[in-house]
mmCIF file of C-alpha atoms in Angstrom:
data_model
loop_
_atom_site.group_PDB
_atom_site.id
_atom_site.type_symbol
_atom_site.label_atom_id
_atom_site.label_comp_id
_atom_site.label_asym_id
_atom_site.label_seq_id
_atom_site.Cartn_x
_atom_site.Cartn_y
_atom_site.Cartn_z
ATOM 1 C CA UNK U 1314 -60.707 -49.460 71.838
ATOM 2 C CA UNK U 1315 -59.882 -45.568 71.815
ATOM 3 C CA UNK U 1316 -57.159 -46.222 73.381
ATOM 4 C CA UNK U 1317 -56.513 -48.252 69.649
ATOM 5 C CA UNK U 1318 -58.175 -45.520 68.161
ATOM 6 C CA UNK U 1319 -56.162 -43.299 69.378
ATOM 7 C CA UNK U 1320 -53.218 -44.408 68.823
ATOM 8 C CA UNK U 1321 -54.071 -45.745 64.968
ATOM 9 C CA UNK U 1322 -55.016 -41.498 64.209
ATOM 10 C CA UNK U 1323 -51.525 -41.007 66.188
ATOM 11 C CA UNK U 1324 -49.491 -43.795 63.994
ATOM 12 C CA UNK U 1325 -52.148 -42.170 60.716
ATOM 13 C CA UNK U 1326 -50.151 -39.003 61.347
ATOM 14 C CA UNK U 1327 -47.118 -39.720 61.872
ATOM 15 C CA UNK U 1328 -47.078 -42.460 58.867
ATOM 16 C CA UNK U 1329 -48.144 -38.714 56.899
ATOM 17 C CA UNK U 1330 -45.360 -37.397 58.439
ATOM 18 C CA UNK U 1331 -43.639 -40.063 57.667
ATOM 19 C CA UNK U 1332 -44.478 -40.763 53.806
ATOM 20 C CA UNK U 1333 -44.308 -36.141 53.389
ATOM 21 C CA UNK U 1334 -41.414 -34.907 55.214
ATOM 22 C CA UNK U 1335 -39.097 -37.149 52.644
ATOM 23 C CA UNK U 1336 -41.202 -35.617 49.992
ATOM 24 C CA UNK U 1337 -41.077 -32.020 50.873
ATOM 25 C CA UNK U 1338 -37.258 -32.456 51.635
ATOM 26 C CA UNK U 1339 -36.740 -34.353 48.421
ATOM 27 C CA UNK U 1340 -38.283 -31.427 46.432
ATOM 28 C CA UNK U 1341 -36.497 -28.816 48.456
ATOM 29 C CA UNK U 1342 -33.065 -30.249 47.286
ATOM 30 C CA UNK U 1343 -34.046 -30.819 43.791
ATOM 31 C CA UNK U 1344 -35.235 -27.374 43.353
ATOM 32 C CA UNK U 1345 -31.828 -26.080 45.395
ATOM 33 C CA UNK U 1346 -29.991 -28.454 43.478
ATOM 34 C CA UNK U 1347 -31.441 -26.926 39.670
ATOM 35 C CA UNK U 1348 -31.124 -23.397 41.250
ATOM 36 C CA UNK U 1349 -27.028 -24.160 41.900
ATOM 37 C CA UNK U 1350 -26.888 -26.001 38.379
ATOM 38 C CA UNK U 1351 -28.762 -22.924 36.488
ATOM 39 C CA UNK U 1352 -26.471 -20.586 37.625
ATOM 40 C CA UNK U 1353 -23.299 -22.052 37.678
ATOM 41 C CA UNK U 1354 -24.304 -22.612 33.779
ATOM 42 C CA UNK U 1355 -24.934 -18.797 34.050
ATOM 43 C CA UNK U 1356 -21.826 -18.070 35.450
ATOM 44 C CA UNK U 1357 -19.828 -20.366 32.704
ATOM 45 C CA UNK U 1358 -22.008 -18.782 30.123
ATOM 46 C CA UNK U 1359 -21.320 -15.520 31.380
ATOM 47 C CA UNK U 1360 -17.226 -16.578 31.955
ATOM 48 C CA UNK U 1361 -16.299 -17.996 28.275
ATOM 49 C CA UNK U 1362 -18.413 -14.874 27.029
ATOM 50 C CA UNK U 1363 -15.851 -12.674 28.655
ATOM 51 C CA UNK U 1364 -13.062 -15.139 27.399
ATOM 52 C CA UNK U 1365 -14.221 -14.916 23.336
ATOM 53 C CA UNK U 1366 -14.513 -11.367 24.218
ATOM 54 C CA UNK U 1367 -11.018 -10.586 25.663
ATOM 55 C CA UNK U 1368 -10.022 -13.223 22.481
ATOM 56 C CA UNK U 1369 -12.342 -11.363 19.708
ATOM 57 C CA UNK U 1370 -12.114 -7.867 20.369
ATOM 58 C CA UNK U 1371 -8.222 -7.361 18.369
ATOM 59 C CA UNK U 1372 -10.353 -8.479 15.640
ATOM 60 C CA UNK U 1373 -12.633 -6.283 16.004
ATOM 61 C CA UNK U 1374 -10.625 -3.372 16.381
ATOM 62 C CA UNK U 1375 -9.084 -3.712 12.663
ATOM 63 C CA UNK U 1376 -9.744 -0.882 11.274
ATOM 64 C CA UNK U 1377 -10.332 -2.362 7.048
ATOM 65 C CA UNK U 1378 -8.241 -0.820 4.399
ATOM 66 C CA UNK U 1379 -8.362 -0.930 0.292
ATOM 67 C CA UNK U 1380 -5.014 -0.674 -0.665
ATOM 68 C CA UNK U 1381 -4.028 -0.434 -4.221
ATOM 69 C CA UNK U 1382 -0.678 -0.696 -5.983
ATOM 70 C CA UNK U 1383 0.558 0.773 -9.421
ATOM 71 C CA UNK U 1384 1.101 -2.430 -11.339
ATOM 72 C CA UNK U 1385 1.159 -6.000 -11.114
ATOM 73 C CA UNK U 1386 2.210 -7.721 -8.498
ATOM 74 C CA UNK U 1387 5.887 -8.065 -9.426
ATOM 75 C CA UNK U 1388 8.853 -8.670 -7.402
ATOM 76 C CA UNK U 1389 8.627 -4.861 -6.477
ATOM 77 C CA UNK U 1390 5.559 -5.379 -4.513
ATOM 78 C CA UNK U 1391 6.757 -8.095 -2.137
ATOM 79 C CA UNK U 1392 6.518 -5.289 0.585
ATOM 80 C CA UNK U 1393 3.522 -4.633 1.165
ATOM 81 C CA UNK U 1394 1.874 -8.417 -0.108
ATOM 82 C CA UNK U 1395 4.814 -10.448 2.393
ATOM 83 C CA UNK U 1396 3.319 -8.023 5.109
ATOM 84 C CA UNK U 1397 0.708 -8.428 4.861
ATOM 85 C CA UNK U 1398 1.070 -12.544 4.917
ATOM 86 C CA UNK U 1399 3.215 -11.541 7.908
ATOM 87 C CA UNK U 1400 0.855 -9.593 10.083
ATOM 88 C CA UNK U 1401 2.448 -6.386 10.250
ATOM 89 C CA UNK U 1402 -0.468 -4.575 8.607
ATOM 90 C CA UNK U 1403 -2.315 -6.225 11.675
ATOM 91 C CA UNK U 1404 -0.251 -5.804 13.926
ATOM 92 C CA UNK U 1405 -1.011 -1.398 13.909
ATOM 93 C CA UNK U 1406 -4.333 -2.593 13.792
ATOM 94 C CA UNK U 1407 -5.540 -2.620 9.900
ATOM 95 C CA UNK U 1408 -6.948 -5.429 7.674
ATOM 96 C CA UNK U 1409 -5.994 -5.173 4.625
ATOM 97 C CA UNK U 1410 -6.621 -6.016 1.313
ATOM 98 C CA UNK U 1411 -4.232 -5.177 -1.336
ATOM 99 C CA UNK U 1412 -5.423 -5.568 -5.017
ATOM 100 C CA UNK U 1413 -3.191 -4.809 -8.235
ATOM 101 C CA UNK U 1414 -2.605 -1.244 -10.011
ATOM 102 C CA UNK U 1415 -2.943 -1.036 -13.968
ATOM 103 C CA UNK U 1416 -0.829 1.975 -13.471
ATOM 104 C CA UNK U 1417 -0.488 5.345 -11.548
ATOM 105 C CA UNK U 1418 -2.793 7.656 -13.274
ATOM 106 C CA UNK U 1419 -5.287 4.209 -12.600
ATOM 107 C CA UNK U 1420 -4.921 4.761 -8.884
ATOM 108 C CA UNK U 1421 -5.250 8.191 -8.280
ATOM 109 C CA UNK U 1422 -8.321 8.157 -10.577
ATOM 110 C CA UNK U 1423 -10.217 5.135 -8.529
ATOM 111 C CA UNK U 1424 -8.840 6.608 -5.040
ATOM 112 C CA UNK U 1425 -9.888 9.190 -5.815
ATOM 113 C CA UNK U 1426 -13.449 8.183 -6.830
ATOM 114 C CA UNK U 1427 -13.728 6.298 -3.214
ATOM 115 C CA UNK U 1428 -12.761 2.608 -4.288
ATOM 116 C CA UNK U 1429 -9.491 2.293 -2.177
ATOM 117 C CA UNK U 1430 -8.521 4.327 0.717
ATOM 118 C CA UNK U 1431 -4.474 4.399 0.051
ATOM 119 C CA UNK U 1432 -2.635 3.660 -3.125
ATOM 120 C CA UNK U 1433 1.096 3.449 -4.824
ATOM 121 C CA UNK U 1434 1.552 6.129 -7.075
ATOM 122 C CA UNK U 1435 4.269 8.348 -8.768
ATOM 123 C CA UNK U 1436 4.479 11.585 -7.640
ATOM 124 C CA UNK U 1437 3.805 12.988 -11.578
ATOM 125 C CA UNK U 1438 0.528 11.019 -11.193
ATOM 126 C CA UNK U 1439 -0.580 12.905 -8.004
ATOM 127 C CA UNK U 1440 0.630 16.461 -8.947
ATOM 128 C CA UNK U 1441 -0.951 16.695 -12.795
ATOM 129 C CA UNK U 1442 -3.980 15.329 -11.072
ATOM 130 C CA UNK U 1443 -4.116 18.464 -8.244
ATOM 131 C CA UNK U 1444 -2.792 21.014 -10.749
ATOM 132 C CA UNK U 1445 -5.277 20.584 -13.686
ATOM 133 C CA UNK U 1446 -8.575 18.622 -11.925
ATOM 134 C CA UNK U 1447 -8.057 19.343 -8.394
ATOM 135 C CA UNK U 1448 -8.622 15.575 -7.906
ATOM 136 C CA UNK U 1449 -8.823 15.368 -3.902
ATOM 137 C CA UNK U 1450 -5.378 13.367 -3.532
ATOM 138 C CA UNK U 1451 -2.458 14.054 -1.997
ATOM 139 C CA UNK U 1452 0.929 11.997 -1.439
ATOM 140 C CA UNK U 1453 1.800 11.652 2.213
ATOM 141 C CA UNK U 1454 5.104 9.371 1.274
ATOM 142 C CA UNK U 1455 7.654 8.625 -0.585
ATOM 143 C CA UNK U 1456 8.958 5.366 -1.492
ATOM 144 C CA UNK U 1457 11.697 5.709 -3.894
ATOM 145 C CA UNK U 1458 13.928 8.032 -3.192
ATOM 146 C CA UNK U 1459 15.388 8.616 -6.823
ATOM 147 C CA UNK U 1460 13.260 7.442 -9.470
ATOM 148 C CA UNK U 1461 14.048 4.427 -11.544
ATOM 149 C CA UNK U 1462 12.273 5.689 -15.155
ATOM 150 C CA UNK U 1463 13.594 3.946 -17.542
ATOM 151 C CA UNK U 1464 12.627 2.601 -21.415
ATOM 152 C CA UNK U 1465 12.749 -1.287 -21.747
ATOM 153 C CA UNK U 1466 14.764 -2.296 -26.068
ATOM 154 C CA UNK U 1467 15.743 -5.093 -27.301
ATOM 155 C CA UNK U 1468 19.122 -5.177 -28.384
ATOM 156 C CA UNK U 1469 18.434 -6.568 -32.146
ATOM 157 C CA UNK U 1470 16.675 -3.278 -32.489
ATOM 158 C CA UNK U 1471 19.950 -1.960 -32.162
ATOM 159 C CA UNK U 1472 19.064 1.070 -30.764
ATOM 160 C CA UNK U 1473 21.160 2.081 -27.651
ATOM 161 C CA UNK U 1474 20.194 5.288 -26.742
ATOM 162 C CA UNK U 1475 17.335 7.625 -26.942
ATOM 163 C CA UNK U 1476 18.323 9.562 -29.712
ATOM 164 C CA UNK U 1477 17.350 5.949 -31.021
ATOM 165 C CA UNK U 1478 14.209 6.553 -30.527
ATOM 166 C CA UNK U 1479 13.427 9.286 -32.916
ATOM 167 C CA UNK U 1480 10.346 7.221 -35.231
ATOM 168 C CA UNK U 1481 10.095 4.982 -33.073
ATOM 169 C CA UNK U 1482 6.199 3.330 -31.196
ATOM 170 C CA UNK U 1483 6.959 3.537 -27.252
ATOM 171 C CA UNK U 1484 3.909 2.027 -25.499
ATOM 172 C CA UNK U 1485 2.069 3.599 -22.478
ATOM 173 C CA UNK U 1486 -0.505 2.719 -19.898
ATOM 174 C CA UNK U 1487 -3.146 5.820 -19.396
ATOM 175 C CA UNK U 1488 -1.723 8.838 -17.050
ATOM 176 C CA UNK U 1489 1.478 6.845 -17.398
ATOM 177 C CA UNK U 1490 4.329 9.246 -15.581
ATOM 178 C CA UNK U 1491 7.503 8.122 -17.892
ATOM 179 C CA UNK U 1492 5.320 9.407 -20.379
ATOM 180 C CA UNK U 1493 4.079 12.958 -18.187
ATOM 181 C CA UNK U 1494 8.283 13.125 -18.143
ATOM 182 C CA UNK U 1495 10.414 11.860 -21.044
ATOM 183 C CA UNK U 1496 10.672 14.979 -22.592
ATOM 184 C CA UNK U 1497 12.603 16.431 -19.959
ATOM 185 C CA UNK U 1498 14.388 13.274 -20.953
ATOM 186 C CA UNK U 1499 14.434 13.872 -24.858
ATOM 187 C CA UNK U 1500 15.791 17.321 -24.425
ATOM 188 C CA UNK U 1501 18.152 16.697 -21.942
ATOM 189 C CA UNK U 1502 19.157 13.880 -24.564
ATOM 190 C CA UNK U 1503 19.088 15.613 -27.722
ATOM 191 C CA UNK U 1504 16.647 13.956 -28.626
ATOM 192 C CA UNK U 1505 13.319 15.312 -30.254
ATOM 193 C CA UNK U 1506 10.321 13.882 -28.458
ATOM 194 C CA UNK U 1507 7.787 15.007 -31.359
ATOM 195 C CA UNK U 1508 9.800 12.528 -33.682
ATOM 196 C CA UNK U 1509 8.195 9.749 -31.215
ATOM 197 C CA UNK U 1510 5.083 7.684 -31.347
ATOM 198 C CA UNK U 1511 3.647 6.795 -28.097
ATOM 199 C CA UNK U 1512 0.803 4.090 -28.386
ATOM 200 C CA UNK U 1513 -1.652 3.040 -25.619
ATOM 201 C CA UNK U 1514 -2.142 -0.554 -24.235
ATOM 202 C CA UNK U 1515 -2.607 -2.565 -21.363
ATOM 203 C CA UNK U 1516 0.310 -2.912 -18.733
ATOM 204 C CA UNK U 1517 -0.683 -6.453 -18.462
ATOM 205 C CA UNK U 1518 0.769 -7.075 -22.616
ATOM 206 C CA UNK U 1519 3.784 -4.507 -22.496
ATOM 207 C CA UNK U 1520 6.549 -6.416 -22.245
ATOM 208 C CA UNK U 1521 4.579 -9.569 -24.511
ATOM 209 C CA UNK U 1522 4.578 -7.194 -26.993
ATOM 210 C CA UNK U 1523 7.716 -5.483 -26.729
ATOM 211 C CA UNK U 1524 9.488 -9.020 -27.265
ATOM 212 C CA UNK U 1525 6.402 -9.465 -30.119
ATOM 213 C CA UNK U 1526 8.534 -6.330 -31.501
ATOM 214 C CA UNK U 1527 5.009 -4.864 -31.509
ATOM 215 C CA UNK U 1528 6.609 -2.083 -29.882
ATOM 216 C CA UNK U 1529 9.828 -0.161 -30.132
ATOM 217 C CA UNK U 1530 9.731 -0.082 -25.895
ATOM 218 C CA UNK U 1531 8.582 0.030 -23.362
ATOM 219 C CA UNK U 1532 8.029 2.129 -20.153
ATOM 220 C CA UNK U 1533 9.164 0.205 -17.228
ATOM 221 C CA UNK U 1534 11.183 1.022 -14.145
ATOM 222 C CA UNK U 1535 14.689 -0.436 -14.876
ATOM 223 C CA UNK U 1536 13.982 -2.754 -11.262
ATOM 224 C CA UNK U 1537 12.129 -4.878 -13.575
ATOM 225 C CA UNK U 1538 14.728 -5.517 -15.716
ATOM 226 C CA UNK U 1539 15.738 -9.201 -14.189
ATOM 227 C CA UNK U 1540 12.306 -10.687 -14.463
ATOM 228 C CA UNK U 1541 11.865 -9.316 -17.800
ATOM 229 C CA UNK U 1542 14.714 -9.821 -19.628
ATOM 230 C CA UNK U 1543 13.770 -13.895 -18.378
ATOM 231 C CA UNK U 1544 11.434 -13.760 -20.740
ATOM 232 C CA UNK U 1545 13.018 -12.064 -23.527
ATOM 233 C CA UNK U 1546 15.830 -15.214 -23.133
ATOM 234 C CA UNK U 1547 13.322 -17.270 -22.974
ATOM 235 C CA UNK U 1548 11.866 -16.437 -27.272
ATOM 236 C CA UNK U 1549 15.512 -15.354 -28.087
ATOM 237 C CA UNK U 1550 15.572 -11.742 -27.413
ATOM 238 C CA UNK U 1551 17.261 -9.461 -24.792
ATOM 239 C CA UNK U 1552 16.360 -6.111 -23.217
ATOM 240 C CA UNK U 1553 18.185 -3.208 -22.708
ATOM 241 C CA UNK U 1554 17.745 -0.803 -19.990
ATOM 242 C CA UNK U 1555 17.703 3.413 -21.070
ATOM 243 C CA UNK U 1556 17.879 5.043 -17.408
ATOM 244 C CA UNK U 1557 16.251 8.036 -17.126
ATOM 245 C CA UNK U 1558 18.588 8.890 -14.136
ATOM 246 C CA UNK U 1559 21.436 8.517 -17.310
ATOM 247 C CA UNK U 1560 20.659 11.879 -18.314
ATOM 248 C CA UNK U 1561 20.636 13.263 -15.004
ATOM 249 C CA UNK U 1562 17.342 13.395 -14.383
ATOM 250 C CA UNK U 1563 16.514 13.190 -10.982
ATOM 251 C CA UNK U 1564 13.322 13.057 -8.928
ATOM 252 C CA UNK U 1565 10.880 11.105 -6.596
ATOM 253 C CA UNK U 1566 8.786 8.490 -8.108
ATOM 254 C CA UNK U 1567 6.876 6.409 -6.394
ATOM 255 C CA UNK U 1568 4.569 7.383 -3.342
ATOM 256 C CA UNK U 1569 2.432 6.033 -1.579
ATOM 257 C CA UNK U 1570 -0.851 8.523 -1.524
ATOM 258 C CA UNK U 1571 -4.271 8.629 0.351
ATOM 259 C CA UNK U 1572 -7.411 11.075 -0.514
ATOM 260 C CA UNK U 1573 -8.001 14.709 1.295
ATOM 261 C CA UNK U 1574 -11.066 13.114 3.804
ATOM 262 C CA UNK U 1575 -9.250 10.519 4.888
ATOM 263 C CA UNK U 1576 -5.859 12.013 5.909
ATOM 264 C CA UNK U 1577 -8.877 15.099 7.569
ATOM 265 C CA UNK U 1578 -11.191 12.656 8.845
ATOM 266 C CA UNK U 1579 -8.653 9.377 10.057
ATOM 267 C CA UNK U 1580 -5.083 10.760 10.480
ATOM 268 C CA UNK U 1581 -4.716 8.217 12.745
ATOM 269 C CA UNK U 1582 -5.582 5.372 10.657
ATOM 270 C CA UNK U 1583 -3.446 7.220 8.485
ATOM 271 C CA UNK U 1584 -0.588 7.321 10.692
ATOM 272 C CA UNK U 1585 -0.811 3.353 11.402
ATOM 273 C CA UNK U 1586 -0.887 2.387 8.228
ATOM 274 C CA UNK U 1587 1.959 4.878 7.020
ATOM 275 C CA UNK U 1588 3.774 2.757 10.269
ATOM 276 C CA UNK U 1589 2.711 -0.307 8.804
ATOM 277 C CA UNK U 1590 3.947 0.225 5.347
ATOM 278 C CA UNK U 1591 7.454 1.761 6.302
ATOM 279 C CA UNK U 1592 7.711 -1.977 8.471
ATOM 280 C CA UNK U 1593 6.766 -4.406 5.539
ATOM 281 C CA UNK U 1594 9.909 -2.461 3.818
ATOM 282 C CA UNK U 1595 12.080 -2.465 7.376
ATOM 283 C CA UNK U 1596 11.084 -5.852 7.140
ATOM 284 C CA UNK U 1597 12.096 -6.419 3.528
ATOM 285 C CA UNK U 1598 15.514 -5.405 4.070
ATOM 286 C CA UNK U 1599 15.998 -7.358 6.464
ATOM 287 C CA UNK U 1600 14.228 -9.735 5.540
ATOM 288 C CA UNK U 1601 14.349 -10.590 1.594
ATOM 289 C CA UNK U 1602 14.300 -14.006 1.231
ATOM 290 C CA UNK U 1603 11.252 -14.516 3.985
ATOM 291 C CA UNK U 1604 9.599 -11.814 2.419
ATOM 292 C CA UNK U 1605 9.988 -13.194 -1.146
ATOM 293 C CA UNK U 1606 8.316 -16.545 -0.258
ATOM 294 C CA UNK U 1607 5.551 -14.542 1.526
ATOM 295 C CA UNK U 1608 5.279 -12.846 -0.732
ATOM 296 C CA UNK U 1609 5.134 -15.952 -3.157
ATOM 297 C CA UNK U 1610 2.370 -17.689 -1.312
ATOM 298 C CA UNK U 1611 0.000 -14.709 -1.918
ATOM 299 C CA UNK U 1612 1.346 -15.092 -5.395
ATOM 300 C CA UNK U 1613 2.281 -18.337 -6.302
ATOM 301 C CA UNK U 1614 2.484 -16.573 -10.301
ATOM 302 C CA UNK U 1615 6.376 -14.768 -9.320
ATOM 303 C CA UNK U 1616 9.344 -16.832 -9.523
ATOM 304 C CA UNK U 1617 11.310 -16.857 -6.563
ATOM 305 C CA UNK U 1618 14.050 -16.060 -7.681
ATOM 306 C CA UNK U 1619 12.131 -13.579 -10.071
ATOM 307 C CA UNK U 1620 11.364 -11.468 -6.754
ATOM 308 C CA UNK U 1621 14.470 -11.838 -5.325
ATOM 309 C CA UNK U 1622 16.093 -9.454 -8.109
ATOM 310 C CA UNK U 1623 13.247 -7.131 -7.900
ATOM 311 C CA UNK U 1624 13.106 -7.209 -4.291
ATOM 312 C CA UNK U 1625 17.240 -6.426 -4.390
ATOM 313 C CA UNK U 1626 17.134 -3.497 -6.899
ATOM 314 C CA UNK U 1627 13.951 -2.211 -5.578
ATOM 315 C CA UNK U 1628 15.960 -1.261 -2.019
ATOM 316 C CA UNK U 1629 17.904 0.843 -3.617
ATOM 317 C CA UNK U 1630 15.656 3.067 -4.294
ATOM 318 C CA UNK U 1631 14.375 2.952 -0.988
ATOM 319 C CA UNK U 1632 17.786 2.858 0.892
ATOM 320 C CA UNK U 1633 20.192 5.260 -0.247
ATOM 321 C CA UNK U 1634 22.365 8.270 0.642
ATOM 322 C CA UNK U 1635 18.561 10.440 0.494
ATOM 323 C CA UNK U 1636 16.849 8.519 3.124
ATOM 324 C CA UNK U 1637 19.837 8.739 5.157
ATOM 325 C CA UNK U 1638 19.864 11.987 5.764
ATOM 326 C CA UNK U 1639 16.331 12.881 5.622
ATOM 327 C CA UNK U 1640 15.156 9.202 6.902
ATOM 328 C CA UNK U 1641 12.494 7.305 5.330
ATOM 329 C CA UNK U 1642 9.134 8.740 3.714
ATOM 330 C CA UNK U 1643 10.216 11.950 2.968
ATOM 331 C CA UNK U 1644 11.513 14.247 0.322
ATOM 332 C CA UNK U 1645 14.243 17.122 0.103
ATOM 333 C CA UNK U 1646 13.682 20.295 -1.189
ATOM 334 C CA UNK U 1647 15.764 20.280 -4.360
ATOM 335 C CA UNK U 1648 14.741 17.315 -5.340
ATOM 336 C CA UNK U 1649 11.029 18.161 -4.962
ATOM 337 C CA UNK U 1650 11.348 20.761 -6.781
ATOM 338 C CA UNK U 1651 13.240 19.650 -9.463
ATOM 339 C CA UNK U 1652 10.364 17.372 -9.492
ATOM 340 C CA UNK U 1653 7.710 20.199 -9.581
ATOM 341 C CA UNK U 1654 9.758 21.596 -12.241
ATOM 342 C CA UNK U 1655 10.056 18.812 -14.738
ATOM 343 C CA UNK U 1656 6.293 18.868 -14.508
ATOM 344 C CA UNK U 1657 5.762 22.550 -15.505
ATOM 345 C CA UNK U 1658 8.430 22.590 -18.221
ATOM 346 C CA UNK U 1659 6.775 19.358 -19.464
ATOM 347 C CA UNK U 1660 2.962 21.178 -19.492
ATOM 348 C CA UNK U 1661 1.747 18.292 -17.775
ATOM 349 C CA UNK U 1662 0.684 20.912 -15.383
ATOM 350 C CA UNK U 1663 -1.375 24.352 -15.714
ATOM 351 C CA UNK U 1664 -0.812 25.876 -12.549
ATOM 352 C CA UNK U 1665 2.713 28.585 -11.940
ATOM 353 C CA UNK U 1666 2.359 27.290 -8.397
ATOM 354 C CA UNK U 1667 4.317 25.228 -5.989
ATOM 355 C CA UNK U 1668 2.803 21.632 -5.460
ATOM 356 C CA UNK U 1669 1.947 22.271 -1.922
ATOM 357 C CA UNK U 1670 -1.827 20.994 -2.866
ATOM 358 C CA UNK U 1671 0.440 17.557 -3.433
ATOM 359 C CA UNK U 1672 1.480 17.614 -0.360
ATOM 360 C CA UNK U 1673 -0.194 17.073 3.169
ATOM 361 C CA UNK U 1674 -1.309 20.692 3.826
ATOM 362 C CA UNK U 1675 -0.536 20.911 7.737
ATOM 363 C CA UNK U 1676 3.316 21.024 5.642
ATOM 364 C CA UNK U 1677 2.293 23.563 3.501
ATOM 365 C CA UNK U 1678 1.169 25.967 5.946
ATOM 366 C CA UNK U 1679 4.541 24.760 8.234
ATOM 367 C CA UNK U 1680 6.287 26.035 5.166
ATOM 368 C CA UNK U 1681 4.674 29.184 4.291
ATOM 369 C CA UNK U 1682 5.182 29.974 7.721
ATOM 370 C CA UNK U 1683 8.725 29.954 7.298
ATOM 371 C CA UNK U 1684 8.444 32.252 4.902
ATOM 372 C CA UNK U 1685 10.201 29.121 2.538
ATOM 373 C CA UNK U 1686 7.888 29.280 -0.255
ATOM 374 C CA UNK U 1687 8.442 33.214 -1.186
ATOM 375 C CA UNK U 1688 12.117 32.362 -1.821
ATOM 376 C CA UNK U 1689 11.439 32.460 -5.570
ATOM 377 C CA UNK U 1690 8.017 31.619 -8.020
ATOM 378 C CA UNK U 1691 8.049 27.911 -7.912
ATOM 379 C CA UNK U 1692 10.483 27.045 -5.003
ATOM 380 C CA UNK U 1693 8.891 23.548 -2.584
ATOM 381 C CA UNK U 1694 9.590 24.250 0.805
ATOM 382 C CA UNK U 1695 11.514 21.962 2.399
ATOM 383 C CA UNK U 1696 8.238 20.020 4.205
ATOM 384 C CA UNK U 1697 7.998 16.155 5.036
ATOM 385 C CA UNK U 1698 5.644 14.179 2.492
ATOM 386 C CA UNK U 1699 5.466 12.136 5.610
ATOM 387 C CA UNK U 1700 3.682 14.593 7.794
ATOM 388 C CA UNK U 1701 3.229 11.685 10.402
ATOM 389 C CA UNK U 1702 5.920 9.419 10.039
ATOM 390 C CA UNK U 1703 7.715 11.103 12.227
ATOM 391 C CA UNK U 1704 6.955 9.408 14.946
ATOM 392 C CA UNK U 1705 5.811 6.519 14.020
#
């Protein structure tokens, strides 16, 4: 009996062991499996996060830049919009937003007020704002090394030269550089500028007002003639161009501008932005058709052939004998001197000094060190407007 009880007890213990050990083993196995699953999940998560970081890093590193042009986005501005679409700005770490302008004066004013980071404006508007009110905006690169300034008139008006504008009305936008320069042009053309009336209006309505004969002349860059004349012909009219350069008025025109604060506090961004701008023009020069296709994708209101006509005309003011001699974005001291003196003689500036303040300070300091500013009272030292593009 005792033997039977002992056997039963031993059997019970064995039964207990046989029942318990597998449970403990199973729990351990499940716990281990769960631990390994969690570990692998965490590992996969870390890998995914790392991969995402690698992909996202360039986007996170993009500097947001607000860029305003000087006018409506016609083919003249296809370089900027085409470059935006092509990813040229992004390749320089810039997330750019481009906004149309309402004249150079408007762009200078808004940039000075912090509304934009960079802009396109005529050098005359920058010099005037700087000289009159010490507006904290500077020219940092020349775009048009020869001025496309002109006045558009209708062939039916009978006006064939600047003298014919006496007693007539010319449209103008606030701060428009055509008005700044016209007295000098009139002087060279033997025209009495005091006999001309300037009518302020919205730049977007200028061409329509001319075609409707509410104006006798309208200020445009000659590069706009192609598409503006198409609109005129559709209305049974034809536009004739009166270029300022025909009377020997050779000045710098459109430039890239930046605020003093941007230049001082973010020189690397300024440099990268200018490098991107330079690339957009080089791309347009080598690929005008693709540039215009990209521009039209962004600005569908512009016809492809209008864009091509404007781009080809625009590039002649960018790439020419001057740019070959001095390089893209840079000025010659003689032409800058002429531009400045034209401003002074027309009474658009109030300081009888050199235009150092409208240019980048490092260049002015370098020029002063060379003593070139002392040669004559209104001399312009031969230093570059674009102080960073040299190694772009």
